[in-house]
Structure formats: structure tokens, C-alpha cells
Amino acid sequence: MVSYIEKVIQMNQFHTPNASRNQETRRPSFMAPVSPSAPRWPRPGGQVGSNGLPGFGSLFRTCTFTTVSASKKTAWAVAAAVFLPLTLAAPPAHADGKDEKVGKAVQDTQPKPPAVMSTVGGELLGRPGTQVRLGAGAPVLPKELSARSWIVADAENGQVLAAHNAHWPLAPASTLKMLFADTLLPKFPKTRNHLVTNRDLAGMGEGSSLVGVKEKQTYSVHDLWLGVFLRSGNDAVHVLTQMNNGLQQTVKDMNAQAAELQALDTKVVSPDGYDAPGQVSSAYDLTLIARSGMTKPDFREYAATVRAPFPGIQKPGEKKRETFEIQNTNRLLTGDFGVPPYQGIAGVKNGNTTHAGATFTGVAERNGRVLLVTVMNPSSKEQHAVYRETARLFDWGFAALGKVQPVGELVPPLSARTKSPAPDGTVGSAGGGNAPGQPVQAVAAGRSGGVGTALAVVGGALVLLAGAVFLVNRRWPSAVSAARRRDRGRGPEPESPRKPEAGSEQKPEPESPRKPEAGSERKPEAGSGRKPGSAQ
């Protein structure tokens, strides 16, 4: 075979112009070199061999032609030119199967939701995977969703429009500060001042997010809550915790409040949301907590504040204390590179730790309707994935209102079952700055654009919700219905929502005629680095 090729090459060489040959090796210029060349980057499809070609390190060895005759040089060159293209044309053996195995192995390493989860709010919410019941004309869910758990719910009537592993207990990060605020906000007047001591700031985890609270400095309770909501300051949380008789008492109070809200997936260990063994919550629970918090005017005000001055260090001899500006870390509220402010956003809280990943609960208003969305730990590599996925779910939720059957409900607090509304449709409260029945106009004062309008609508809706003791997702007592019609002036109340029935997910169902809903039409406003383990 070799001798035959040698004769063929000798004949061809007489008819090949010198100009078309590689002048260094006297091989035709169209031939690939077989001498060592510069190293190449690996190509997909196989392991790079010693000659830089994928998968061919054992087939072709480097040849320097120092011990081979001229005719054999040419013969080997032609053999390489003839057989190499055929070999390259063949697909690498088992490449697809190997890639599939690698992809499956990656999937197998991803955490799986528990096979059995809580059914608080409905049976479907306890099932793993995505739960949605599409009706006629309903939009399909966004494809770009990678979170381990998420939920979309109507803040007013409590209907859950769709959910994914809603009751999966996961690390909550700083979204747990919503429960901290919902528990402690009513306890201290905003005007109360506190002198910070060394003990107040002791025990903060490494890499904690801070607002800048300093020992031997005096801060008002209002200042501290700004630090909690805007900068997710663990230092502010620690000070308020000490004001509440310490860590053990605060953890006890928060767990009791979670039980009162029927947030039964939630277990508090560290009030600031810092990663701690056994500390978990769920998308469902965080949504319940946010819904409860947003019925309190102070909570709403802090959650919707974009930026505010914060006290600096009071220098001896100076009458006026310097301040510096702090900005909310909620990027759907403030915007960031690639993440515009979400139109109609009115809070609530974001979080991020090494163990929890990114977490977020938000509330937004559009055309008089208010939605709550919680997203926990997206696996997507896109920047600000937790905010992008939240925005997609908000868009879907507003488009799907009235076109989907609920898959569950946000349950009322336990105490709602024992309270009765007054004849005028109101519920007695303890008073103070967080009484749920107070007007919301002052909360939105001083804000312009979407945030102020959305906050006013959200506040109005949720104040009525609190006034009805969360019975909006049950049948309304006649006194409450009368008061609601009188306040909003929009006709008869709708029938109570039909409870979800077991059924397959994602199957369109016939759209039933919608009855008018109570409520008048209402018209609709950058992150720093994070060290491992910090709650943000």
C-alpha cells in the first residue's frame, strides 16, 4: 500500500507547481501539517490529544521526519491527507450519551422538595412541583423560572393563583426580617430613643449586612427601623432585639407570631435571618407574613421607602449631628443595572445568604388589584435573577387575574376565628401607630410616581383586609359587607371563592362568568458585595 502511494505521489509531484506547495516541507499547501504546532484550546467532542486534535492523540504521533526517507515522508503525508478528513467527519463516539449523563448527574445533585409537605391553604399547595389551573384565555407561566420555590397570590382575597413547592421549608435569609418587624413594630413608639451599648451589638455573624449603628450613640426607634428595612442592617436588628429583652425572648415572640399567622413551616433561630441550623421558612409562610405586615401603616411606610437620612456619629461639642443617606436594597423598588423599578411596586423585603441564596417577597398594584409574590433561591445565573423572576411572576399574575382557578388560599390568623366585627363593620384595635384601621394617606405622602400611588392602593386594600379580620377569603358577615359597600360604593359583594379541586396542572378550564367584585376602581414607583453567610 505504501509503495503504491509513493509511486502516485512521485507522479503527482511532476505536475504540481512549486508555488502551490509548502516551501518549507515541500508538501502541497492544502495539506494539514503533521509536525508539532502551537498548542490549541480544547474543542468540544473529545479529549485533546498531543497534536491538538480532539480524540486523536493515540492515532497520530508527532513526526519530525528526521529518520524517514523523502518518499516515505510524502507517503505518510498523503495518507494523513486522505484518512484524516474521514476520521474528523465521524462523530465522537458516545458524545451525546456522555453529555446526557453529565446533565442528568447535575440534575441529580440538585436538592429535591420533600415528598410530603404542609397542606395549609389547600391540598394542591402541599404537592411538589408547579400547581396552576389555567382557564380559557389564561397566559401560560413564564419559562424563565429557576427558583426552588415561589408563589403568586391575590393580597386582598387571599387566592393563590399559582405556586411551585409552596411549602418547601428553606433558609429565608433576610426576608425573615418581615416577621421580626411584624412582631416587634407594635412594641416600641417610633419616637423612643435608645443609647447603644457594647452588649447591643455583640454576637453578630461574620459578614453581616450593616447600616452603621455605633455604640455610645443614641438612635430613635424610627432610625433603627429604617436601618432594618432599607439596609437590612443586622446591627439595627440586634439593638431592637436587646430592647425586647434579648435574643431568647425575641425568638420566642417571633415563633409565637408565626404560629398565630399559621406560618407553620417557619422556625426562627436568628431574628436577623443570618444562616443558622434549623432556621427555615417557606414561600407560602413568607407571603402570609408579608400580608400581615402590610396591614400595618408603619410597616408599609418603611417597606416602601426608597432612601432616607441616617444618623452619623455625634461628635463632642457639636450641636448638629451629621447624617448620611441610605438606600433600599430592594432593586424592584430602586432599580439597578438591568433591573428597572417595577411599576406599581410597594415593598416588601429581599434577602441573600450563602446557604439561602437570594430570596424576595414583593407586593405590587396594577389597576386596583394587589398581588403578593415570593421567590426563593433561583438557580439561574442571570444577574439579579430573584428580581427578574419576581417581575415575570407579577406580569403573569396580573394578566392571569380572572382567568385561572385558585390552587389554594392564604389562610387568616388563628385569632381571626375568635374575633367578631362591630356593627359598623370595624374591628377594635389596641391603637397606636400600627393600628390597622388608620388611614393610609399619610403613608404615601411625599412620594411621587408609582410607589406613592401603589402604596396608597395597597394600604387601602390591606387596611380593609385587616378591618375585616382577614375574612375576605371566607364569607363576609353582613355587617362587614355593608361597611365595605358603604366605604367603596360599588354594588353587591361577590360569592365566596370556590375552593380548588384536585386536578391535573396546566390544563385549561372553561372560564366562568365573573361577578362584580367589591371595591371601587382605583388608579395606579444597587447592590453592594456580600460576604459569605451575611443576611441581606
XYZ file of C-alpha atoms in Angstrom:
536
model
C 0.000 0.000 0.000
C 2.759 2.401 0.949
C 4.787 1.652 -2.189
C 1.714 2.303 -4.332
C 1.125 5.675 -2.674
C 4.816 6.555 -3.130
C 4.534 5.984 -6.869
C 1.370 8.063 -7.081
C 2.986 10.937 -5.212
C 6.091 10.818 -7.376
C 3.887 11.133 -10.477
C 1.829 13.972 -8.968
C 4.882 15.917 -7.926
C 5.905 16.356 -11.536
C 2.566 18.075 -12.259
C 2.259 20.217 -9.127
C 3.686 23.769 -9.440
C 6.199 24.671 -6.782
C 4.275 27.806 -5.919
C 1.368 25.775 -4.600
C 3.470 23.751 -2.178
C 4.562 24.423 1.352
C 8.053 25.695 0.636
C 9.382 24.582 3.993
C 8.321 20.920 3.857
C 7.639 20.696 0.107
C 4.103 19.375 0.863
C 1.083 20.659 -1.022
C -0.256 23.753 0.740
C -3.710 22.224 1.195
C -2.313 19.508 3.473
C -2.548 19.841 7.195
C 0.856 19.932 8.906
C 1.865 16.847 10.860
C 4.764 18.445 12.706
C 4.192 19.909 16.163
C 2.331 23.219 16.117
C 1.340 25.812 18.665
C -0.930 24.494 21.429
C -4.639 24.839 20.780
C -7.591 25.341 23.071
C -9.646 22.179 23.612
C -12.503 21.607 21.227
C -15.833 20.061 22.208
C -16.434 16.436 21.368
C -13.434 14.686 22.810
C -10.205 14.947 24.724
C -7.456 16.925 23.065
C -4.530 14.730 22.079
C -0.870 15.610 21.837
C -1.323 17.161 18.406
C -4.194 19.429 19.482
C -6.868 17.485 17.634
C -9.814 16.151 19.600
C -9.542 12.469 20.380
C -6.599 11.681 18.128
C -3.618 11.667 20.470
C -3.278 7.869 20.146
C -3.775 7.711 16.374
C -1.195 10.190 15.161
C 2.105 10.809 16.832
C 4.320 13.767 16.258
C 6.760 13.181 13.418
C 9.844 15.316 12.832
C 10.918 13.400 9.681
C 14.500 13.117 10.913
C 14.720 9.354 10.248
C 12.258 8.899 7.366
C 13.150 8.923 3.706
C 11.782 11.594 1.429
C 9.432 9.269 -0.425
C 8.015 7.885 2.802
C 7.579 11.394 4.093
C 5.340 12.129 1.183
C 3.516 8.822 1.509
C 2.681 9.428 5.158
C 1.615 12.947 4.330
C -0.784 11.735 1.669
C -2.128 9.040 3.963
C -2.811 11.674 6.561
C -4.483 13.891 3.977
C -6.689 11.020 2.759
C -7.751 9.464 6.044
C -7.746 12.455 8.406
C -10.808 14.190 6.883
C -12.719 10.894 7.029
C -11.828 10.468 10.661
C -12.737 14.069 11.512
C -16.081 13.670 9.751
C -17.070 10.810 12.058
C -18.832 11.997 15.223
C -17.041 11.311 18.515
C -18.231 8.013 19.875
C -20.832 8.259 22.682
C -20.504 12.061 22.905
C -24.252 12.634 23.150
C -24.728 9.888 25.686
C -21.900 11.269 27.781
C -23.389 14.781 27.731
C -26.766 13.385 28.715
C -25.216 11.503 31.603
C -23.404 14.642 32.758
C -26.629 16.685 32.576
C -28.520 14.010 34.464
C -25.777 13.879 37.088
C -26.045 17.653 37.583
C -29.808 17.377 37.974
C -29.405 14.554 40.462
C -27.253 16.793 42.665
C -29.958 19.474 42.910
C -31.991 19.382 46.136
C -35.437 17.868 45.833
C -38.526 19.113 47.675
C -39.967 16.853 50.364
C -42.414 14.277 49.076
C -44.831 15.291 51.825
C -45.321 18.961 52.674
C -47.843 21.004 54.625
C -51.307 21.378 53.153
C -52.133 24.614 54.969
C -54.098 26.668 52.454
C -55.109 23.730 50.294
C -54.157 20.219 49.227
C -52.530 21.302 45.963
C -50.105 23.565 47.834
C -48.670 20.511 49.575
C -47.711 18.817 46.323
C -44.203 19.036 44.870
C -43.832 20.863 41.576
C -45.833 23.592 39.893
C -49.526 23.970 40.676
C -51.720 26.083 38.403
C -55.226 25.694 36.951
C -55.447 27.632 33.713
C -58.815 28.736 32.431
C -59.849 29.909 28.989
C -57.604 32.693 27.750
C -55.157 32.366 30.636
C -51.487 33.027 29.832
C -49.031 30.202 30.375
C -46.478 30.557 33.129
C -43.129 32.101 32.224
C -40.475 29.619 31.128
C -37.606 31.526 32.724
C -38.265 30.377 36.289
C -35.497 28.583 38.191
C -36.416 29.205 41.839
C -36.726 26.259 44.176
C -39.975 27.683 45.462
C -42.346 30.521 44.514
C -45.934 31.645 44.915
C -48.301 34.210 43.361
C -51.300 35.296 45.454
C -54.031 37.930 45.460
C -53.321 40.077 48.513
C -56.957 41.054 49.028
C -58.983 37.870 48.686
C -56.101 35.540 49.553
C -56.456 33.335 46.472
C -53.240 31.602 45.396
C -53.095 31.900 41.606
C -50.104 29.576 41.136
C -47.331 28.062 43.208
C -44.205 25.930 42.956
C -43.168 23.905 46.012
C -45.005 26.482 48.115
C -44.473 24.708 51.452
C -40.834 23.651 50.954
C -39.008 24.702 54.163
C -35.923 26.642 53.039
C -33.484 29.089 54.560
C -35.183 32.516 54.332
C -32.229 34.924 54.696
C -33.294 38.497 55.487
C -36.863 38.046 54.321
C -37.247 36.740 57.887
C -36.889 40.361 58.995
C -40.501 40.802 57.839
C -41.556 38.535 60.709
C -39.198 40.398 63.044
C -40.862 43.690 62.117
C -44.391 42.292 62.186
C -43.693 41.044 65.719
C -41.802 43.977 67.244
C -43.124 47.065 65.442
C -46.146 47.471 67.740
C -43.989 47.246 70.876
C -41.979 50.479 70.714
C -43.045 54.064 69.874
C -41.135 55.458 66.917
C -40.007 58.494 68.939
C -38.349 56.440 71.688
C -34.567 56.956 71.885
C -32.008 54.315 72.796
C -28.329 54.642 73.729
C -26.443 51.769 72.082
C -24.077 49.710 74.251
C -21.431 47.086 73.509
C -23.883 44.373 74.523
C -26.408 45.539 71.936
C -24.002 44.828 69.078
C -22.439 41.634 70.435
C -22.749 38.324 68.630
C -23.294 39.496 65.062
C -22.313 36.933 62.447
C -19.276 37.426 60.254
C -20.102 39.305 57.070
C -23.411 40.623 58.393
C -25.036 43.432 56.446
C -24.850 46.649 58.473
C -26.475 50.073 58.386
C -23.816 51.699 60.549
C -25.126 51.689 64.118
C -22.344 52.676 66.544
C -22.000 52.079 70.258
C -22.285 55.037 72.634
C -24.558 56.736 70.106
C -28.264 57.445 70.519
C -30.819 56.396 67.878
C -34.571 56.647 67.720
C -36.684 53.568 67.118
C -37.634 55.159 63.802
C -33.949 55.311 62.812
C -33.450 51.665 63.717
C -36.427 50.502 61.661
C -35.130 52.452 58.673
C -31.886 50.554 59.097
C -33.732 47.231 59.197
C -35.941 47.799 56.151
C -33.659 49.814 53.876
C -30.186 48.405 54.528
C -31.208 45.081 56.084
C -28.937 46.093 58.957
C -28.244 43.258 61.347
C -26.794 45.820 63.737
C -30.181 47.568 63.933
C -31.886 44.195 64.431
C -29.560 43.356 67.306
C -30.268 46.657 69.043
C -34.046 46.210 68.769
C -33.653 42.613 69.937
C -31.889 43.780 73.095
C -34.614 46.353 73.638
C -37.047 43.412 73.523
C -35.293 41.663 76.453
C -32.766 39.787 74.378
C -32.374 37.008 71.857
C -34.329 34.235 73.557
C -37.354 36.420 74.174
C -37.337 37.764 70.632
C -37.024 34.299 69.078
C -39.890 33.124 71.282
C -42.045 36.093 70.268
C -41.333 35.597 66.563
C -42.132 31.888 66.645
C -45.352 32.677 68.503
C -46.299 35.240 65.867
C -45.551 32.726 63.102
C -47.875 30.250 64.787
C -50.561 32.931 65.099
C -50.313 33.603 61.350
C -50.399 29.839 60.656
C -46.935 30.124 59.116
C -46.212 26.600 60.306
C -43.199 25.957 58.043
C -41.297 28.729 59.830
C -38.802 28.180 62.621
C -36.822 31.158 63.912
C -33.345 30.758 65.369
C -31.715 34.089 64.488
C -34.034 37.142 64.252
C -31.918 38.831 61.575
C -32.175 35.904 59.143
C -28.483 35.044 59.404
C -27.876 31.415 58.429
C -28.474 29.158 61.429
C -29.056 25.394 61.735
C -32.744 24.595 61.648
C -33.863 28.086 60.641
C -36.367 27.768 57.801
C -39.462 29.275 56.271
C -41.354 28.763 53.009
C -42.666 30.829 50.124
C -46.174 30.324 51.481
C -45.229 31.437 55.002
C -43.270 34.481 53.858
C -46.288 35.557 51.820
C -48.545 35.204 54.871
C -46.063 37.236 56.923
C -45.793 39.976 54.302
C -49.576 40.157 54.029
C -49.863 40.594 57.792
C -47.110 43.200 57.924
C -48.573 45.268 55.106
C -51.741 45.820 57.132
C -49.647 47.985 59.488
C -49.062 51.583 58.320
C -45.543 51.786 59.776
C -44.567 48.506 58.121
C -45.906 49.731 54.768
C -44.109 53.039 55.102
C -40.725 51.519 55.859
C -41.051 48.800 53.206
C -41.827 51.392 50.508
C -39.168 53.945 51.460
C -36.564 54.271 48.708
C -33.978 56.333 50.593
C -33.680 58.223 53.861
C -31.105 60.061 56.030
C -29.494 58.029 58.805
C -27.707 59.495 61.842
C -23.932 59.551 61.818
C -21.635 59.916 64.811
C -22.456 62.705 67.242
C -19.164 64.489 67.745
C -18.447 66.072 71.152
C -19.173 69.776 71.251
C -21.255 69.797 68.049
C -24.930 70.609 68.361
C -25.983 69.305 64.961
C -25.484 65.617 64.247
C -24.358 64.707 60.771
C -26.370 62.241 58.686
C -25.711 60.099 55.645
C -28.135 58.730 53.086
C -29.152 55.095 52.978
C -30.947 53.451 50.066
C -33.280 50.480 49.968
C -31.682 47.226 48.816
C -34.944 46.156 47.135
C -33.949 46.525 43.482
C -37.500 46.316 42.188
C -38.111 49.454 44.236
C -34.904 51.371 43.472
C -33.819 49.862 40.177
C -30.327 48.736 39.240
C -28.269 47.933 36.162
C -30.506 45.736 34.026
C -33.358 45.844 36.563
C -35.726 48.809 36.179
C -38.059 49.693 39.065
C -41.205 47.597 38.765
C -44.233 49.717 38.002
C -46.617 49.551 40.942
C -44.184 48.032 43.445
C -44.864 48.952 47.081
C -42.382 46.782 49.088
C -41.504 44.366 50.717
C -38.146 42.650 51.565
C -35.189 40.948 49.917
C -32.554 38.633 51.366
C -29.342 36.876 50.413
C -27.056 34.499 52.314
C -24.617 31.761 51.403
C -26.996 28.995 52.437
C -30.312 30.564 51.420
C -29.245 32.083 48.133
C -31.375 35.014 47.007
C -34.896 35.382 48.411
C -37.552 38.031 47.882
C -41.136 38.859 48.739
C -42.817 41.741 46.937
C -46.220 43.406 46.763
C -47.381 45.346 43.713
C -50.550 47.040 42.454
C -51.970 47.365 38.946
C -55.375 48.735 38.002
C -56.586 48.498 41.560
C -55.561 44.867 42.061
C -52.823 43.888 44.524
C -50.593 40.813 44.221
C -48.018 39.224 46.506
C -45.105 37.239 45.035
C -42.402 35.322 46.871
C -39.377 33.764 45.132
C -36.782 31.625 46.930
C -33.313 30.632 45.734
C -33.249 30.820 41.920
C -30.543 28.675 40.315
C -30.331 30.827 37.184
C -27.000 32.515 36.510
C -28.589 35.671 35.136
C -27.816 38.820 37.103
C -30.440 39.735 39.724
C -32.334 36.529 38.929
C -34.549 36.769 42.019
C -35.853 40.174 40.912
C -36.255 39.209 37.267
C -38.205 36.078 38.131
C -40.359 38.032 40.579
C -41.162 40.597 37.887
C -42.103 37.811 35.452
C -44.458 36.301 38.002
C -46.030 39.691 38.719
C -46.607 40.227 34.999
C -48.124 36.770 34.672
C -50.282 37.201 37.769
C -51.815 40.488 36.665
C -52.501 39.032 33.210
C -53.996 35.866 34.709
C -56.419 37.513 37.158
C -59.904 36.222 36.478
C -58.600 33.585 34.064
C -57.293 30.945 36.459
C -58.898 28.876 39.172
C -57.129 29.256 42.543
C -54.927 26.395 43.692
C -55.226 27.386 47.351
C -55.638 30.330 49.697
C -53.711 32.437 52.181
C -55.247 31.423 55.494
C -56.256 34.012 58.127
C -54.543 34.269 61.519
C -55.810 31.998 64.247
C -57.177 34.938 66.217
C -59.380 35.922 63.265
C -61.590 32.962 64.056
C -62.373 34.279 67.531
C -62.941 37.950 66.700
C -66.227 39.426 65.585
C -66.673 42.682 63.673
C -68.548 45.548 65.266
C -71.975 46.535 63.876
C -70.386 49.334 61.848
C -68.098 46.857 60.106
C -64.921 47.787 62.007
C -62.780 45.792 64.377
C -61.464 47.129 67.641
C -57.701 47.581 67.927
C -55.200 48.438 70.575
C -54.491 51.764 68.946
C -51.047 53.251 68.449
C -49.011 53.839 65.352
C -49.732 50.456 63.854
C -53.462 50.203 64.302
C -54.662 48.576 61.090
C -57.719 50.779 60.774
C -55.807 54.045 60.408
C -55.932 55.948 57.109
C -53.135 55.329 54.676
C -52.985 58.735 53.004
C -50.217 59.884 55.309
C -48.155 56.831 54.479
C -47.942 57.761 50.827
C -47.427 61.458 51.473
C -44.292 62.916 49.995
C -43.921 60.185 47.372
C -44.400 60.740 43.679
C -44.936 58.363 40.822
C -45.828 54.709 41.009
C -44.577 53.996 44.515
C -46.789 56.547 46.222
C -49.893 55.596 44.259
C -49.292 51.879 44.633
C -48.653 52.261 48.338
C -51.895 54.158 48.826
C -53.881 51.495 46.972
C -52.094 48.627 48.700
C -52.551 50.284 52.050
C -56.213 50.962 51.444
C -56.856 47.399 50.329
C -54.979 45.815 53.193
C -56.388 48.163 55.814
C -59.831 46.983 54.755
C -58.464 43.477 54.880
C -57.313 43.960 58.466
C -60.597 45.649 59.380
C -62.418 42.546 58.215
C -60.092 40.349 60.284
C -58.853 38.513 57.195
C -62.324 37.205 56.405
C -62.000 38.334 52.796
C -61.133 34.791 51.875
C -64.181 33.468 53.706
C -67.830 34.527 53.542
C -68.248 38.112 54.668
C -70.528 38.821 57.625
C -73.387 41.094 56.589
C -72.142 43.984 58.749
C -68.711 43.890 57.146
C -70.217 43.658 53.670
C -72.385 46.694 54.338
C -69.460 48.697 55.634
C -67.299 47.711 52.660
C -70.013 48.745 50.185
C -70.511 52.000 52.044
C -66.775 52.780 52.002
C -66.156 51.757 48.420
C -69.567 52.291 46.847
C -69.503 49.543 44.291
C -72.503 47.265 44.439
C -73.032 43.819 45.885
C -70.377 41.561 47.336
C -69.203 38.533 45.368
C -69.791 34.998 46.493
C -67.013 33.349 48.433
C -64.234 31.898 46.248
C -64.759 28.319 45.216
C -62.228 26.052 46.861
C -59.756 24.417 44.470
C -60.496 20.902 43.370
C -57.913 18.260 42.816
C -56.996 18.038 39.184
C -54.149 17.993 36.732
C -51.997 21.051 36.477
C -51.718 23.302 33.427
C -54.974 22.043 31.827
C -57.161 24.917 30.608
C -60.621 25.031 32.119
C -63.724 26.828 30.810
C -63.906 30.394 32.031
C -66.892 31.044 34.226
C -68.642 34.440 34.178
C -67.128 36.824 36.723
C -69.382 38.639 39.140
C -68.542 42.210 40.071
C -66.054 42.422 42.914
C -66.384 44.688 45.863
C -64.230 47.761 45.731
C -64.217 50.875 43.623
C -61.823 51.301 40.731
C -58.536 52.788 41.849
C -55.747 54.284 39.819
C -52.346 53.021 39.989
C -42.816 53.984 41.643
C -27.652 48.683 43.700
C -26.265 46.253 45.401
C -23.100 46.066 47.428
C -20.954 42.991 47.740
C -21.867 40.336 50.240
C -19.551 38.308 52.377
C -20.296 34.625 52.915
C -23.008 33.989 55.454
C -24.318 37.534 55.601
C -28.034 38.148 55.820
C -29.068 40.901 53.455
